[in-house]
Coordinates of C-alpha atoms and ligand atoms in Angstrom, one line a residue:
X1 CA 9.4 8.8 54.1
X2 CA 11.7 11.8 53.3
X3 CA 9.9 15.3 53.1
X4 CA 11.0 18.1 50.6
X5 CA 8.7 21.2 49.7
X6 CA 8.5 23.7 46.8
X7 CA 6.7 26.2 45.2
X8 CA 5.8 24.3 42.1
X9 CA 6.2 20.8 41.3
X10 CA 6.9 19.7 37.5
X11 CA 6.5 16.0 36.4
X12 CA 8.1 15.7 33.4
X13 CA 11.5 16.9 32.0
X14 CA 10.3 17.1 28.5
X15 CA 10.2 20.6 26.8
X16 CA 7.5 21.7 28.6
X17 CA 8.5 21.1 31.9
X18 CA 12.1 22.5 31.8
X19 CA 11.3 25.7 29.8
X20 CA 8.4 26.2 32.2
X21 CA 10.7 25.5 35.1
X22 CA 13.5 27.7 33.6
X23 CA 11.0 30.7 33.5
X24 CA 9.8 30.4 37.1
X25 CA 13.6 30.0 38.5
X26 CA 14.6 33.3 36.2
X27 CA 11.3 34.7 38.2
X28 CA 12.4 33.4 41.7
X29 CA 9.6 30.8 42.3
X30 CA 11.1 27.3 43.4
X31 CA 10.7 24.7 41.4
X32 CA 11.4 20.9 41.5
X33 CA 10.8 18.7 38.6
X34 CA 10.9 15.0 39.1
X35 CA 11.6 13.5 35.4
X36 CA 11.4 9.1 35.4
X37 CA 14.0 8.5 33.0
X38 CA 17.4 9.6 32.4
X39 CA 19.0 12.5 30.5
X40 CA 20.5 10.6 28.1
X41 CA 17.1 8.9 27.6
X42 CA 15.3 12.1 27.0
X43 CA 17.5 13.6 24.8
X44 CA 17.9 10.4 22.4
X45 CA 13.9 10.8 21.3
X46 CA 14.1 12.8 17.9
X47 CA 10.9 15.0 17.5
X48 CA 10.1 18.3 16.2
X49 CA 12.6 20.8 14.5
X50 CA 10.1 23.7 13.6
X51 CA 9.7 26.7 16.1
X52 CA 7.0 29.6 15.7
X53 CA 8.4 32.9 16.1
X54 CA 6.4 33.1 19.5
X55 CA 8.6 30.0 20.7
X56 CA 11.8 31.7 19.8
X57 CA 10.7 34.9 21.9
X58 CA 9.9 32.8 24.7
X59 CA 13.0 30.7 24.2
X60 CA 14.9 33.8 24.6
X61 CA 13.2 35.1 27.7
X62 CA 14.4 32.1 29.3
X63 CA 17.7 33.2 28.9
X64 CA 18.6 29.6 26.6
X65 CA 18.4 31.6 22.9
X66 CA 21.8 31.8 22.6
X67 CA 22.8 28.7 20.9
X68 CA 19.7 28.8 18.7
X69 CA 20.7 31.9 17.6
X70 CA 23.8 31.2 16.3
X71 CA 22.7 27.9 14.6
X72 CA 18.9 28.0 14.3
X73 CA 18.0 28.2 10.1
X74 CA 15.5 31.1 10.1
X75 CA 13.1 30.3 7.4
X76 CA 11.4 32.9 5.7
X77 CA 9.1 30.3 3.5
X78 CA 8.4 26.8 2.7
X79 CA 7.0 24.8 -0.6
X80 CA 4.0 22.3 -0.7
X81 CA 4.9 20.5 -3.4
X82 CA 1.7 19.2 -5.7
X83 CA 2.2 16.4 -7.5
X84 CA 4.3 17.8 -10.2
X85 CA 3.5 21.3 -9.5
X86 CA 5.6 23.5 -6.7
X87 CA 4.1 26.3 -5.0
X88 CA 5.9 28.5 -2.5
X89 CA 4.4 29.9 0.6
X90 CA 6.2 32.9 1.5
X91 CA 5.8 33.1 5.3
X92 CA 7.8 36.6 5.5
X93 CA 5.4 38.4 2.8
X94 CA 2.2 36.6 3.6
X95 CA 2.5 37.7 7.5
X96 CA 4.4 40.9 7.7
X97 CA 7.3 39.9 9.0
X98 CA 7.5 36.7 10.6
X99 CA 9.4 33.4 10.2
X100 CA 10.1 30.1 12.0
X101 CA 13.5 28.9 13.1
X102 CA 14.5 25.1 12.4
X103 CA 16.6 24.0 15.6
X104 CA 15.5 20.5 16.7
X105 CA 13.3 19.4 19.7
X106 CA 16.8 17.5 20.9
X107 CA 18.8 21.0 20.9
X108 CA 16.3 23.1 22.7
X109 CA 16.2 20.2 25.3
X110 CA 20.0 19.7 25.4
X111 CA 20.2 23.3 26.1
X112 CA 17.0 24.2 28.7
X113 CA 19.1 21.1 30.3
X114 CA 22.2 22.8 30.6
X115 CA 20.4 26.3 31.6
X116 CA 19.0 24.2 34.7
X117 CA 22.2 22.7 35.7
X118 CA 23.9 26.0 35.6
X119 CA 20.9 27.6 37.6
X120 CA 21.4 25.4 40.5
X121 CA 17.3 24.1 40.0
X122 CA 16.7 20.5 40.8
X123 CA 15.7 18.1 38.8
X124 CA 15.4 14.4 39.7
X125 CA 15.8 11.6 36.6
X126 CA 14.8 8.0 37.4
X127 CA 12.0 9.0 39.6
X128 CA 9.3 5.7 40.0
X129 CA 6.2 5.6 40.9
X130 CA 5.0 9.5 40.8
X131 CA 2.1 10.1 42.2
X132 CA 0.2 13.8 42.6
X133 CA -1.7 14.0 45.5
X134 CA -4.7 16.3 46.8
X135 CA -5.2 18.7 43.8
X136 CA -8.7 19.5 45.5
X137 CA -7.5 20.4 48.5
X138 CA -4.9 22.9 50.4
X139 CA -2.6 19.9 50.9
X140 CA -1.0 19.2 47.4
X141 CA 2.0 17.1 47.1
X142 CA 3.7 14.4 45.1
X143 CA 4.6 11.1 46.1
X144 CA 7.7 9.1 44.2
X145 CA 10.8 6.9 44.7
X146 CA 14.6 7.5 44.3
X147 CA 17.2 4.9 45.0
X148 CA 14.8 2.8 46.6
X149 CA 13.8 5.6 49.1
X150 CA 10.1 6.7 49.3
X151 CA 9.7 10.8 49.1
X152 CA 6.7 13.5 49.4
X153 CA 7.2 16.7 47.7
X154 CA 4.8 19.3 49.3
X155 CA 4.0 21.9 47.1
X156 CA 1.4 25.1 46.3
X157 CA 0.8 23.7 42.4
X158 CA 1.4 20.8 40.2
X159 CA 2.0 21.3 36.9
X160 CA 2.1 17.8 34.9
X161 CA 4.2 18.5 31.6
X162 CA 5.0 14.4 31.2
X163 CA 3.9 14.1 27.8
X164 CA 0.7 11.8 26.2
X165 CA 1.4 9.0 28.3
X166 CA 2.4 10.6 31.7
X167 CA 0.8 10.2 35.2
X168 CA -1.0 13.2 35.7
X169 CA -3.6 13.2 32.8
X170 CA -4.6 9.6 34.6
X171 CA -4.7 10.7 38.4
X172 CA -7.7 13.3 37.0
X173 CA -11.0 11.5 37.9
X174 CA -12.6 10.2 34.1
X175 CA -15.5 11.5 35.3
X176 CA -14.1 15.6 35.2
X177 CA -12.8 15.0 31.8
X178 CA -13.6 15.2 28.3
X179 CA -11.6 13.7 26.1
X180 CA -11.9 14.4 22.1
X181 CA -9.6 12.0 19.5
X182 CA -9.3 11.2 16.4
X183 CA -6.5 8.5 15.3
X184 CA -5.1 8.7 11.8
X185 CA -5.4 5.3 9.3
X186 CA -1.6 5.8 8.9
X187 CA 1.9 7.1 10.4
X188 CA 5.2 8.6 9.5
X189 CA 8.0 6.8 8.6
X190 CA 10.8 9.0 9.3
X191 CA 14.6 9.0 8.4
X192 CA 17.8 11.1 9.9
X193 CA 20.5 11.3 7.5
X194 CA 23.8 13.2 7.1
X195 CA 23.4 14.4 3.8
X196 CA 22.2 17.9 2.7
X197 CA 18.8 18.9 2.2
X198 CA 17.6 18.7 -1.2
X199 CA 16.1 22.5 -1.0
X200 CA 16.3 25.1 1.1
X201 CA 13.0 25.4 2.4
X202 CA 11.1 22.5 3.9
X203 CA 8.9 20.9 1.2
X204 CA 5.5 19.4 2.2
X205 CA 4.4 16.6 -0.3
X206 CA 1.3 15.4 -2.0
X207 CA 1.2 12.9 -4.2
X208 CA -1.2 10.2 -5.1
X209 CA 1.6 7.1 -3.4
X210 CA 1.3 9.5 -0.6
X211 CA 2.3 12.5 1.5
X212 CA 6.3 13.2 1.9
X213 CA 7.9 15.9 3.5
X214 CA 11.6 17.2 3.0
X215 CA 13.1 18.7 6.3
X216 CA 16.0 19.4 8.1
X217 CA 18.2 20.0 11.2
X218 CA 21.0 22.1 9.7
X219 CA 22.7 22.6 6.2
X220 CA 24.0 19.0 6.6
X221 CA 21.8 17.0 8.4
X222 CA 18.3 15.9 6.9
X223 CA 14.7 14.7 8.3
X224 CA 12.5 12.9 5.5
X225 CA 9.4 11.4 6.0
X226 CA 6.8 9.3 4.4
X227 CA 3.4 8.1 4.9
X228 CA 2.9 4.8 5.8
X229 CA 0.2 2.3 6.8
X230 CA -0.7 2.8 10.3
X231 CA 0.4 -1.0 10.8
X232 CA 3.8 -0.9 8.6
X233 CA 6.7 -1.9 9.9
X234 CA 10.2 0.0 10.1
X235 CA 12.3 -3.4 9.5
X236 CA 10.2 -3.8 6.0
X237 CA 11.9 -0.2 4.8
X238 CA 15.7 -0.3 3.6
X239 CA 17.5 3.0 3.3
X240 CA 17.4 2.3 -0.8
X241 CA 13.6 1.9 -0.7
X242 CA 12.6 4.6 1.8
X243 CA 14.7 7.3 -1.1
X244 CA 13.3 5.5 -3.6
X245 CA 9.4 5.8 -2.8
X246 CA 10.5 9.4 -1.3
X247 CA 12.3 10.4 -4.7
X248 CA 8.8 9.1 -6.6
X249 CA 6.5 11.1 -4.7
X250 CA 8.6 14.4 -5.6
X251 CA 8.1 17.0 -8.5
X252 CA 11.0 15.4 -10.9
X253 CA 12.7 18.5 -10.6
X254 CA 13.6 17.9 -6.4
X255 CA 13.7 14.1 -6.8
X256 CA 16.4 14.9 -8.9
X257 CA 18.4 16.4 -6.7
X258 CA 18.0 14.3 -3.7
X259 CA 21.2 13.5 -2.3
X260 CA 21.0 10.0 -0.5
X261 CA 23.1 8.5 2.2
X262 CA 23.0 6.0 5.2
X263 CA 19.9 6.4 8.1
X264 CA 21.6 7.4 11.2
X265 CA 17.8 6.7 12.5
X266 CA 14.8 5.6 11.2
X267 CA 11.3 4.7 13.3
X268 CA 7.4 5.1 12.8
X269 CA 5.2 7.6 14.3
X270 CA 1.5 7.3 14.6
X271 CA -0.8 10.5 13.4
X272 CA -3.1 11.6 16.1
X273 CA -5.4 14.4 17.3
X274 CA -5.9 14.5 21.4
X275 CA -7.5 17.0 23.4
X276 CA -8.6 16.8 26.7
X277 CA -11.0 19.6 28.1
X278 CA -10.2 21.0 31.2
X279 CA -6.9 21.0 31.3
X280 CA -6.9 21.3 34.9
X281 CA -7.9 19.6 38.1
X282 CA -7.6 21.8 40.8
X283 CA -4.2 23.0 42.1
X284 CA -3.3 21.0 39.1
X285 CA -2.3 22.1 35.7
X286 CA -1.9 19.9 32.3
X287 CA 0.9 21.2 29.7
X288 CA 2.0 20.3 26.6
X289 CA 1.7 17.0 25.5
X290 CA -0.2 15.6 28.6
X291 CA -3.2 17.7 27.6
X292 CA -3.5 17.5 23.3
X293 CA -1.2 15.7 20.8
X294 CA -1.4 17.0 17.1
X295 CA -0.9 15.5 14.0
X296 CA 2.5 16.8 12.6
X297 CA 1.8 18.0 9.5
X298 CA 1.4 21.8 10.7
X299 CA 4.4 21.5 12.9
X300 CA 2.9 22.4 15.7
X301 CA 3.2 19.8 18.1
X302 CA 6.0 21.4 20.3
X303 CA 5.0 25.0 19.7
X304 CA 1.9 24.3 21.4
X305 CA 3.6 23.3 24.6
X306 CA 5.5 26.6 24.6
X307 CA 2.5 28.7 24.6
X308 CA 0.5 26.6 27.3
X309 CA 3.7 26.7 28.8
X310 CA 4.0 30.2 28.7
X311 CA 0.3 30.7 30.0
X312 CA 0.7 29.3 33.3
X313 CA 3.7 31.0 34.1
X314 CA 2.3 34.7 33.5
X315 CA -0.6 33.3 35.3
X316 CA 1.9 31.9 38.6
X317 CA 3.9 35.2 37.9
X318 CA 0.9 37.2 39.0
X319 CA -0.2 35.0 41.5
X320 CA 3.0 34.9 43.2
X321 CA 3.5 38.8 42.8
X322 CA 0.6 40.3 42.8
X323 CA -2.0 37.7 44.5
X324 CA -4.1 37.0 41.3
X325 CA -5.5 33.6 42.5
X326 CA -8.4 34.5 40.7
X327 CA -6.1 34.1 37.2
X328 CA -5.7 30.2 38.3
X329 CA -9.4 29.0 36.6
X330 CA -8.9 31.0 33.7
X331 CA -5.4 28.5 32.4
X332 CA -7.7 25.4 30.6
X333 CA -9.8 28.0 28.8
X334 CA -7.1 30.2 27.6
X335 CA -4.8 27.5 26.4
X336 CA -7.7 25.4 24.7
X337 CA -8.9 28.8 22.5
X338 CA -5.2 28.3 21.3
X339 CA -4.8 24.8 21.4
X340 CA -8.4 24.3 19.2
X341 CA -7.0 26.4 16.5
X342 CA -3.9 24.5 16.0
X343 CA -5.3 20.8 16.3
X344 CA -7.9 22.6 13.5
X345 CA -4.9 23.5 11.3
X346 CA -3.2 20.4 11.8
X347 CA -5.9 18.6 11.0
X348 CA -6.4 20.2 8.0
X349 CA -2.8 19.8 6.6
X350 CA -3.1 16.1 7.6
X351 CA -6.1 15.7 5.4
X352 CA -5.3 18.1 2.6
X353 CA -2.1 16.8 2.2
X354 CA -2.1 12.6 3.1
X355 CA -3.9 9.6 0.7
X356 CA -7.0 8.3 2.3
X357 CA -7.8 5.1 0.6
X358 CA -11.3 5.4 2.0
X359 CA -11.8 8.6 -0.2
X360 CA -14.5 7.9 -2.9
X361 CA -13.8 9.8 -6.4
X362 CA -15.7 12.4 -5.1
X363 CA -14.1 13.5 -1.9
X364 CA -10.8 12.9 -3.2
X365 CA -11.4 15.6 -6.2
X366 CA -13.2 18.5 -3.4
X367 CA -10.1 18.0 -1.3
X368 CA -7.5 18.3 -4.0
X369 CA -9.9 21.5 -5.2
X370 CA -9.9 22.8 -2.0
X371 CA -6.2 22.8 -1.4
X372 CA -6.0 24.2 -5.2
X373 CA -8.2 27.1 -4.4
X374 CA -6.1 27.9 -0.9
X375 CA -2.8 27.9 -3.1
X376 CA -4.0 29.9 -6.3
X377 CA -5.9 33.1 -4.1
X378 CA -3.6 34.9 -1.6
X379 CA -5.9 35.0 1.4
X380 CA -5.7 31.4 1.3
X381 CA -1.5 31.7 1.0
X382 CA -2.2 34.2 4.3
X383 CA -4.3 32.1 5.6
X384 CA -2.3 29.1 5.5
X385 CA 0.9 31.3 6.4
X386 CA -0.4 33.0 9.7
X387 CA -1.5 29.7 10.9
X388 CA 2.0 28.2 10.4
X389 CA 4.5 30.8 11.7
X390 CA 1.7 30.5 15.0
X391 CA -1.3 32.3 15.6
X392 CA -0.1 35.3 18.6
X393 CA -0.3 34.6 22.4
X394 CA -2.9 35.4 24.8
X395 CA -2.4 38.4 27.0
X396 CA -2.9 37.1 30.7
X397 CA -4.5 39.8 32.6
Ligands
APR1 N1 6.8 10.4 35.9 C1 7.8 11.3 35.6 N2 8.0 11.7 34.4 C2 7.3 11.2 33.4 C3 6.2 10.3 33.6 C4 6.0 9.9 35.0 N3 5.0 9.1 35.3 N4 5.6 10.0 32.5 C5 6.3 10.7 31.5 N5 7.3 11.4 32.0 C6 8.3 12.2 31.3 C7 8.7 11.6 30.0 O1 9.8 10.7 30.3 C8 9.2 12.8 29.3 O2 10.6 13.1 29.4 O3 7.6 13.4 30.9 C9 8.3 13.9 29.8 C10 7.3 14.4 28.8 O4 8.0 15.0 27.7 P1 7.3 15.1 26.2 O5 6.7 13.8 25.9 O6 8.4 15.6 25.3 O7 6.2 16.2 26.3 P2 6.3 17.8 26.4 O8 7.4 18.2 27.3 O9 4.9 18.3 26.7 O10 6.8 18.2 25.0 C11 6.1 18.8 24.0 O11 5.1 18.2 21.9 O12 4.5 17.3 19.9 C12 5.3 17.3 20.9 O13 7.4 16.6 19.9 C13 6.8 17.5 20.7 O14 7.6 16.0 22.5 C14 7.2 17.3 22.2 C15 6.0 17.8 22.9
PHB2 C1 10.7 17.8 11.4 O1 11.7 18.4 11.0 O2 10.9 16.8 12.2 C2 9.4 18.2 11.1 C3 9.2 19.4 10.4 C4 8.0 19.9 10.0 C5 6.9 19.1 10.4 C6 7.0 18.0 11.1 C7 8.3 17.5 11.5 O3 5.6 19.6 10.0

């Protein structure tokens, strides 16, 4: 077996794991992260495209905001569109200031990639069998495999950023977890098309077929989704009948004019709310994904990794600098106070905004009241606004 050591060990070369290991390089704590597919593989899953302003900052204190900057869309607003009726939620007024930036999940990964490679950091893709080891004790390290070659990675923390279905949520005893779910009777079917995007904004749809929502990755490339069964099948939607059902759940204004044009990819996502409570297990940590999965209605899927992301490393900062071992217990709690608001919000998008055939008369009318009263009263604009540029960051001290 072939021994390495350093300071922190990532799992996962996701977003989470490269921007955390990004930071700790820029701060001069070693990092390795073992990743078990390829590159190429990584960056070929299309996700998010909405980033809180929180994200952006963080992005940039990476030293990887370059790019973004130059071709990120700031958005100062978006539109929930209500059956016939469009409303605009004006991010900018409603919060005093702030905006997201739409730059795609793919970009900032292509990108923290490149910042890595240029650092001289490690990574190792196609990585089997990865295993932490002795999060209880002093002697923490990760086993794996590499060209047939068996390896242990002794190291002073873990941190497992590989996603929902990752190892290191699983090598955490059941028994010292809670887990909290909720799966959605439905999914998104989603569409990438080189066409441009039929407003400005992103437009977030109700309608009684069903929720849509217009998006985008840049002035000529779209992302449009639908809701689906949770059992539908992609094969069963044609590019004419995913624009068609999209055009008839829009106000007639926007349907009107949609642009259409070929899929350069279409696949279904399932809706689900995950949390697991602690996110820790001794020496170590759960980020991103790996600990909580959100609907994405609210968009905050991604933005929720950044800011447990950028917990633990002002946490390791001061534990590296100034000896704050006593900062290490407080990560789980200070990242679920976050992480609880957003899966709240996102739930409550999900439900104000999707068909659920289960709804009696009654409970459809209170929810399309509710959503009414939020939109007609401006503390309900605020509240809806500050919740979706991102609600601020917890001071570590
Ligand atoms: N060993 C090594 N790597 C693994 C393992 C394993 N056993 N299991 C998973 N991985 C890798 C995956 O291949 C993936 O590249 O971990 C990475 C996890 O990345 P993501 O799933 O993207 O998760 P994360 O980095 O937390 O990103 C935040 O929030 O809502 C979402 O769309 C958003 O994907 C984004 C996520
Ligand atoms: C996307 O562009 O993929 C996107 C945007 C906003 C969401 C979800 C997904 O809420």
């Amino acid at each position: 077996m072939k021994i390495l050591k350093t300071q922190i060990a990532i799992i996962g070369a996701g977003p989470s794991g490269l921007l955390l290991g990004q930071l700790l390089h820029n701060a001069g704590i070693d990092t390795l992260i073992l990743e078990r597919q390829t590159p190429d593989y990584v960056l070929g899953r299309i996700r998010a495209g909405v980033l809180e302003q929180g994200m952006v900052e963080l992005l940039r204190q990476a030293g990887v905001g370059q790019r973004m900057d130059a071709e990120g869309l700031v958005h100062t607003g978006f539109e929930l569109a209500l059956d016939a009726r469009r409303v605009h939620i004006d991010l900018q007024a409603l919060t005093g200031g702030k905006t997201v930036m739409i730059y795609g999940q793919t970009e900032v990964t292509r990108d923290l990639m490149a910042a890595r490679r240029e650092a001289g950091a490690q990574t190792i893709y196609e990585a089997g069998n990865v295993v932490p080891h002795g999060m209880k004790t002093e002697e923490t390290f990760v086993t794996f495999e590499k060209d047939g070659e068996l390896y242990r990675l002794d190291c002073d923390y873990i941190a497992g950023c590989d996603g929902f279905h990752g190892v290191a949520r699983q090598s955490i005893p059941a028994e010292c977890l809670k887990v909290f779910e909720r799966v959605y009777p439905f999914g998104w079917l989603g569409i990438l098309a080189d066409t441009p995007p039929v407003h400005e904004e992103l437009v977030y749809a109700r309608h009684e077929r069903g929720f849509a929502l217009c998006s985008m990755r840049s002035a000529t490339r779209t992302r449009y989704y639908l809701q689906v069964p949770a059992d539908e099948h992609v094969e069963n939607w044609s590019d004419q009948r995913f624009w068609d059902e999209l055009k008839s759940r829009l106000p007639g204004t926007l349907a009107a004019s949609l642009i259409t044009g070929p899929s350069i990819e279409k696949s279904i996502a399932p809706l689900r709310s995950f949390v697991v409570e602690p996110m820790q297990y001794g020496q170590m940590f759960l980020v991103g994904d790996a600990a909580h999965i959100v609907p994405p209605t609210g968009a905050k899927g991604l933005n929720l990794a950044a800011s447990d992301v950028s917990t633990l490393f002002n946490i390791l900062l001061k534990v590296y600098r100034e000896g704050r071992v006593d900062l290490l217990e407080k990560y789980s709690e200070v990242c679920l106070r976050r992480v609880w608001k957003a899966e709240r919000f996102s739930w409550w998008m999900t439900s104000m905004l999707h068909r659920f055939d289960d709804n009696d008369a009654f409970s459809l009318r209170i929810a399309e009241s509710e959503l009414e009263y939020f939109v007609d009263s401006e503390a309900g604009r605020k509240t809806i606004a500050e919740n979706y540029v991102g609600l601020p960051y917890e001071a570590i001290e």
